[in-house]
Short mmCIF file of C-alpha atoms and ligand atoms in Angstrom, two decimals:
data_model
loop_
_atom_site.label_atom_id
_atom_site.label_comp_id
_atom_site.label_asym_id
_atom_site.label_seq_id
_atom_site.Cartn_x
_atom_site.Cartn_y
_atom_site.Cartn_z
CA MET D 1 -48.10 -82.51 -55.48
CA ASN D 2 -48.15 -79.26 -53.58
CA GLU D 3 -51.75 -78.24 -52.84
CA SER D 4 -50.53 -75.34 -50.71
CA LEU D 5 -49.38 -73.60 -53.92
CA THR D 6 -52.98 -73.46 -55.09
CA GLN D 7 -54.10 -72.31 -51.65
CA SER D 8 -51.53 -69.47 -51.63
CA VAL D 9 -52.79 -68.24 -54.97
CA THR D 10 -56.48 -68.41 -54.07
CA GLU D 11 -55.75 -66.67 -50.74
CA SER D 12 -54.01 -63.85 -52.63
CA PHE D 13 -57.47 -62.83 -53.88
CA GLY D 14 -58.86 -62.72 -50.36
CA GLN D 15 -59.10 -58.93 -50.30
CA CYS D 16 -61.05 -58.69 -53.56
CA ALA D 17 -63.90 -56.31 -52.74
CA ASP D 18 -66.37 -57.60 -55.30
CA ALA D 19 -67.76 -60.92 -54.05
CA ARG D 20 -68.68 -62.24 -57.50
CA THR D 21 -65.28 -61.37 -59.05
CA LYS D 22 -63.61 -63.07 -56.09
CA GLU D 23 -65.72 -66.22 -56.51
CA ILE D 24 -64.99 -66.42 -60.25
CA VAL D 25 -61.26 -65.78 -60.08
CA ILE D 26 -60.71 -68.23 -57.20
CA ALA D 27 -62.65 -70.98 -58.96
CA LEU D 28 -60.74 -70.26 -62.17
CA VAL D 29 -57.39 -70.64 -60.38
CA ARG D 30 -58.48 -73.89 -58.69
CA HIS D 31 -59.62 -75.39 -62.01
CA LEU D 32 -56.57 -74.14 -63.95
CA HIS D 33 -54.20 -75.67 -61.41
CA ALA D 34 -56.17 -78.93 -61.32
CA PHE D 35 -56.12 -79.05 -65.13
CA ALA D 36 -52.34 -78.55 -65.32
CA ARG D 37 -51.81 -81.21 -62.68
CA GLU D 38 -54.22 -83.69 -64.26
CA VAL D 39 -52.40 -83.65 -67.62
CA ASN D 40 -48.91 -83.03 -66.18
CA LEU D 41 -48.63 -79.98 -68.44
CA THR D 42 -45.07 -79.32 -69.64
CA HIS D 43 -43.52 -75.87 -70.17
CA ASP D 44 -43.32 -76.58 -73.89
CA GLU D 45 -47.00 -77.49 -74.06
CA TRP D 46 -48.07 -74.36 -72.18
CA ARG D 47 -45.87 -72.23 -74.45
CA LYS D 48 -47.76 -73.72 -77.43
CA GLY D 49 -51.03 -73.02 -75.62
CA ILE D 50 -50.04 -69.39 -75.15
CA GLU D 51 -49.05 -69.15 -78.83
CA PHE D 52 -52.48 -70.55 -79.74
CA LEU D 53 -54.30 -68.03 -77.52
CA THR D 54 -52.14 -65.19 -78.90
CA ALA D 55 -52.98 -66.21 -82.48
CA THR D 56 -56.66 -66.41 -81.50
CA GLY D 57 -56.53 -62.81 -80.25
CA LYS D 58 -54.69 -61.63 -83.36
CA LYS D 59 -57.40 -63.16 -85.56
CA CYS D 60 -60.07 -60.97 -83.94
CA ASP D 61 -61.17 -57.67 -85.47
CA GLY D 62 -64.38 -55.62 -85.62
CA ILE D 63 -66.17 -58.43 -87.48
CA ARG D 64 -64.31 -61.68 -86.77
CA GLN D 65 -64.40 -62.94 -83.17
CA GLU D 66 -62.17 -65.98 -82.93
CA PHE D 67 -62.54 -66.26 -79.13
CA ILE D 68 -66.31 -66.72 -79.50
CA LEU D 69 -65.64 -69.39 -82.11
CA LEU D 70 -63.26 -71.06 -79.66
CA SER D 71 -65.91 -70.90 -76.94
CA ASP D 72 -68.45 -72.37 -79.40
CA THR D 73 -66.21 -75.23 -80.55
CA LEU D 74 -65.19 -76.11 -76.99
CA GLY D 75 -68.89 -76.34 -76.08
CA LEU D 76 -68.60 -73.51 -73.56
CA SER D 77 -71.17 -71.30 -75.32
CA ILE D 78 -73.84 -73.99 -75.22
CA VAL D 79 -73.03 -74.77 -71.56
CA LEU D 80 -73.63 -71.08 -70.80
CA ASP D 81 -76.94 -71.24 -72.65
CA ASP D 82 -77.85 -74.25 -70.55
CA ILE D 83 -76.90 -72.55 -67.28
CA ASN D 84 -78.76 -69.35 -68.09
CA GLN D 85 -81.89 -70.75 -69.69
CA HIS D 86 -84.92 -71.28 -67.50
CA HIS D 87 -85.65 -74.96 -67.67
CA ASP D 88 -89.19 -76.12 -68.01
CA ASP D 89 -89.90 -79.54 -69.49
CA ALA D 90 -92.95 -78.16 -71.29
CA ALA D 91 -91.03 -75.30 -72.95
CA THR D 92 -89.07 -75.28 -76.21
CA GLU D 93 -85.34 -75.77 -75.69
CA SER D 94 -82.92 -73.01 -76.65
CA SER D 95 -80.02 -73.11 -79.09
CA LEU D 96 -77.14 -70.80 -80.02
CA LEU D 97 -77.84 -67.31 -81.34
CA GLY D 98 -74.68 -67.45 -83.49
CA PRO D 99 -72.97 -64.47 -85.11
CA PHE D 100 -75.41 -63.94 -88.01
CA TYR D 101 -78.46 -62.50 -86.22
CA ARG D 102 -79.38 -59.06 -87.55
CA ASP D 103 -81.72 -56.57 -85.95
CA GLY D 104 -83.90 -54.18 -87.92
CA VAL D 105 -85.30 -56.56 -90.53
CA LYS D 106 -88.66 -55.29 -91.72
CA GLU D 107 -91.80 -57.10 -90.68
CA SER D 108 -93.54 -59.30 -93.24
CA ALA D 109 -97.16 -60.37 -93.56
CA PHE D 110 -98.36 -63.74 -92.28
CA GLY D 111 -97.42 -66.39 -94.86
CA ALA D 112 -94.88 -64.21 -96.76
CA ASN D 113 -91.90 -65.66 -98.59
CA ILE D 114 -88.48 -64.71 -97.14
CA ALA D 115 -86.50 -66.30 -99.98
CA GLN D 116 -85.29 -64.06 -102.77
CA SER D 117 -83.01 -66.78 -104.12
CA ASP D 118 -83.72 -70.21 -105.59
CA GLY D 119 -83.87 -73.33 -103.48
CA GLU D 120 -86.20 -76.13 -102.46
CA PRO D 121 -89.44 -74.47 -101.28
CA VAL D 122 -90.52 -75.01 -97.66
CA PHE D 123 -93.69 -73.91 -95.89
CA PHE D 124 -92.86 -73.29 -92.19
CA HIS D 125 -95.85 -73.05 -89.88
CA GLY D 126 -97.06 -73.74 -86.36
CA THR D 127 -98.17 -71.98 -83.23
CA VAL D 128 -96.60 -70.17 -80.30
CA ARG D 129 -98.14 -71.12 -76.95
CA ASP D 130 -97.18 -70.88 -73.32
CA VAL D 131 -96.45 -73.81 -71.02
CA GLU D 132 -100.15 -73.96 -70.03
CA GLY D 133 -101.14 -74.28 -73.71
CA LYS D 134 -102.46 -70.72 -74.00
CA PRO D 135 -101.85 -69.19 -77.48
CA VAL D 136 -99.39 -66.28 -77.48
CA ALA D 137 -100.82 -63.59 -79.75
CA ASP D 138 -98.69 -60.88 -81.39
CA ALA D 139 -95.40 -62.61 -80.55
CA LEU D 140 -92.48 -61.34 -82.64
CA ILE D 141 -90.83 -64.18 -84.57
CA GLU D 142 -87.48 -63.48 -86.19
CA VAL D 143 -85.93 -66.07 -88.51
CA TRP D 144 -82.67 -66.27 -90.43
CA GLN D 145 -80.99 -69.04 -92.40
CA THR D 146 -78.43 -69.84 -95.07
CA ALA D 147 -78.91 -69.93 -98.84
CA PRO D 148 -78.12 -73.14 -100.79
CA ASN D 149 -74.46 -72.01 -101.03
CA GLY D 150 -74.22 -72.32 -97.22
CA MET D 151 -73.90 -68.56 -96.67
CA TYR D 152 -76.02 -66.05 -94.78
CA GLU D 153 -76.99 -62.79 -96.43
CA GLY D 154 -74.36 -60.41 -95.12
CA GLN D 155 -71.56 -62.92 -95.71
CA ASP D 156 -72.37 -63.07 -99.39
CA PRO D 157 -72.40 -59.96 -101.61
CA ASP D 158 -74.31 -61.87 -104.29
CA GLN D 159 -77.42 -62.29 -102.10
CA PRO D 160 -80.09 -59.57 -102.12
CA GLU D 161 -80.34 -57.39 -98.99
CA GLY D 162 -82.46 -59.14 -96.33
CA ASN D 163 -82.53 -62.47 -98.17
CA LEU D 164 -83.66 -65.38 -96.00
CA ARG D 165 -84.37 -63.18 -93.01
CA GLY D 166 -87.86 -62.53 -91.73
CA ARG D 167 -89.89 -60.96 -88.95
CA PHE D 168 -93.46 -62.05 -88.33
CA ARG D 169 -96.23 -61.61 -85.76
CA THR D 170 -98.37 -64.44 -84.49
CA HIS D 171 -102.15 -64.29 -84.95
CA ALA D 172 -104.62 -64.29 -82.05
CA ASP D 173 -104.55 -68.12 -82.02
CA GLY D 174 -100.71 -68.06 -81.77
CA ALA D 175 -100.28 -69.16 -85.40
CA TYR D 176 -97.30 -68.17 -87.54
CA ALA D 177 -96.53 -69.12 -91.13
CA PHE D 178 -94.00 -68.20 -93.80
CA HIS D 179 -92.51 -69.59 -96.96
CA SER D 180 -88.79 -70.08 -97.46
CA ILE D 181 -86.33 -72.60 -98.87
CA LYS D 182 -84.61 -75.55 -97.22
CA PRO D 183 -81.62 -74.39 -95.12
CA THR D 184 -78.17 -75.70 -96.03
CA SER D 185 -75.33 -76.86 -93.78
CA TYR D 186 -72.20 -74.71 -93.63
CA PRO D 187 -68.69 -74.79 -92.16
CA ILE D 188 -67.77 -72.40 -89.37
CA PRO D 189 -64.75 -70.26 -90.39
CA THR D 190 -61.65 -72.48 -90.59
CA ASP D 191 -59.01 -69.96 -91.70
CA GLY D 192 -57.82 -69.25 -88.15
CA PRO D 193 -56.47 -71.00 -85.04
CA VAL D 194 -59.87 -72.61 -84.31
CA GLY D 195 -59.81 -74.23 -87.76
CA GLN D 196 -56.28 -75.48 -87.01
CA MET D 197 -57.50 -76.86 -83.68
CA LEU D 198 -60.31 -78.75 -85.46
CA VAL D 199 -57.86 -80.27 -87.97
CA ALA D 200 -55.33 -81.16 -85.26
CA THR D 201 -58.02 -82.93 -83.23
CA GLY D 202 -59.71 -84.76 -86.12
CA ARG D 203 -62.95 -82.75 -86.00
CA HIS D 204 -65.01 -81.39 -88.88
CA PRO D 205 -66.21 -77.75 -89.03
CA MET D 206 -69.80 -78.33 -90.19
CA ARG D 207 -72.97 -76.95 -88.65
CA PRO D 208 -75.92 -79.10 -89.73
CA ALA D 209 -78.57 -77.30 -91.80
CA HIS D 210 -80.77 -75.17 -89.54
CA ILE D 211 -83.05 -72.18 -89.39
CA HIS D 212 -82.69 -69.79 -86.44
CA PHE D 213 -85.73 -68.50 -84.52
CA ARG D 214 -85.91 -65.73 -81.96
CA ILE D 215 -89.31 -65.31 -80.34
CA ASP D 216 -90.26 -62.39 -78.11
CA ALA D 217 -93.59 -61.57 -76.50
CA PRO D 218 -94.41 -59.24 -73.60
CA GLY D 219 -94.64 -61.15 -70.32
CA TYR D 220 -92.64 -64.14 -71.61
CA GLU D 221 -89.01 -65.20 -71.48
CA SER D 222 -87.33 -64.52 -74.82
CA LEU D 223 -86.60 -67.73 -76.73
CA THR D 224 -83.54 -68.10 -78.99
CA THR D 225 -83.56 -71.43 -80.73
CA ALA D 226 -83.10 -73.21 -84.07
CA LEU D 227 -84.61 -76.11 -85.97
CA TYR D 228 -82.18 -78.67 -87.35
CA SER D 229 -82.76 -80.88 -90.38
CA SER D 230 -83.05 -84.58 -89.54
CA ASP D 231 -81.62 -85.58 -92.94
CA ASP D 232 -78.33 -83.65 -92.51
CA PRO D 233 -75.19 -85.86 -92.31
CA SER D 234 -73.74 -83.74 -89.48
CA VAL D 235 -76.92 -83.52 -87.37
CA ASN D 236 -75.28 -85.72 -84.70
CA SER D 237 -71.88 -84.01 -84.78
CA ASP D 238 -72.52 -80.24 -84.86
CA ALA D 239 -69.16 -78.42 -84.67
CA VAL D 240 -70.59 -76.06 -82.03
CA PHE D 241 -72.91 -78.48 -80.16
CA GLY D 242 -76.12 -76.49 -80.74
CA VAL D 243 -78.27 -79.47 -81.74
CA LYS D 244 -80.73 -80.87 -79.20
CA ALA D 245 -82.87 -83.90 -80.06
CA SER D 246 -86.08 -81.93 -79.46
CA LEU D 247 -85.04 -79.35 -82.08
CA VAL D 248 -84.49 -81.81 -84.93
CA ILE D 249 -87.32 -81.64 -87.47
CA GLU D 250 -88.32 -83.59 -90.52
CA TYR D 251 -89.06 -81.82 -93.78
CA VAL D 252 -92.06 -83.65 -95.22
CA ALA D 253 -92.06 -83.80 -99.02
CA VAL D 254 -95.25 -82.33 -100.50
CA LYS D 255 -96.26 -81.42 -104.06
CA GLU D 256 -94.88 -77.86 -103.78
CA GLY D 257 -91.62 -78.81 -102.02
CA TYR D 258 -91.53 -79.43 -98.24
CA ASP D 259 -93.75 -78.85 -95.25
CA ALA D 260 -92.13 -78.03 -91.89
CA ALA D 261 -94.58 -77.88 -88.98
CA ARG D 262 -93.29 -76.81 -85.60
CA ASP D 263 -94.89 -75.34 -82.47
CA PHE D 264 -92.96 -73.28 -79.91
CA VAL D 265 -93.67 -73.07 -76.19
CA LEU D 266 -92.70 -70.01 -74.13
CA ILE D 267 -92.23 -69.62 -70.38
CA PRO D 268 -94.23 -66.82 -68.69
CA ARG D 269 -91.92 -64.34 -66.89
CA GLU D 270 -93.52 -64.90 -63.50
CA ARG D 271 -92.67 -68.63 -63.66
CA ALA D 272 -89.05 -68.13 -64.71
C1 BEZ C 1 -74.65 -70.08 -86.34
O1 BEZ C 1 -75.50 -70.90 -86.14
O2 BEZ C 1 -74.96 -69.18 -87.10
C2 BEZ C 1 -73.26 -70.20 -85.74
C3 BEZ C 1 -73.14 -70.51 -84.41
C4 BEZ C 1 -71.88 -70.61 -83.83
C5 BEZ C 1 -70.76 -70.42 -84.61
C6 BEZ C 1 -70.88 -70.13 -85.95
C7 BEZ C 1 -72.15 -70.03 -86.52
FE1 FE C 2 -76.60 -70.57 -88.05
#
């Protein structure tokens, strides 16, 4: 093994003026070389790798982003979330934003129903507090989820505009509440190279049923997270690794459908 090859390459970036670019590119080279050496990569295998990356690029257009899907399914997206989230044991953990967030949804009244399609009714409610337990008033809560057919509004022309998307404000005591329906699991897109990679490696494409939350309040770190259904068969094998044990909730059967109670805890900016 010739370590000096790696050294020559890393040294070739020695004149890079931007310190951060230099750090990233040198580390990338070191890890790429170590990877090739660890698996004794053959020319044929790397050619197939390049074909795979080329096909991944060709699958991308203005809407479809196959490289993000690759990053998600390799767990890189959630590692980045982990690196860039401020960790505080008392705060709610983050989860992936995903590609289906939409800005500009109109605000609804406390307790409104975001479902314009049939499903099993759920009452979502709880409070938003900070890590000291202080209620966060007037926090903006944005939610979005799939319909029972496993599709988000926007993917599905048969769903009414804005279906299963909501924007709410917390009350003075930090409370939020809205009605919806139980989210449904769905497969990530499998009609591209990432789908082929999942098949070739014996993995399934399912995301366990979840509802996304984005919570913003002045003076607090923004929180992007999701609540995952404990009764979903893929809750322990999410195709994109977004599930964290603390974000798994139980839907409690009640007369009108289900009750889903969940509090969220934000980190004040000055602590982050
Ligand atoms: C989502 O949760 O919406 C999602 C996340 C990553 C890939 C595909 C979908
Ligand atoms: Fe999602």
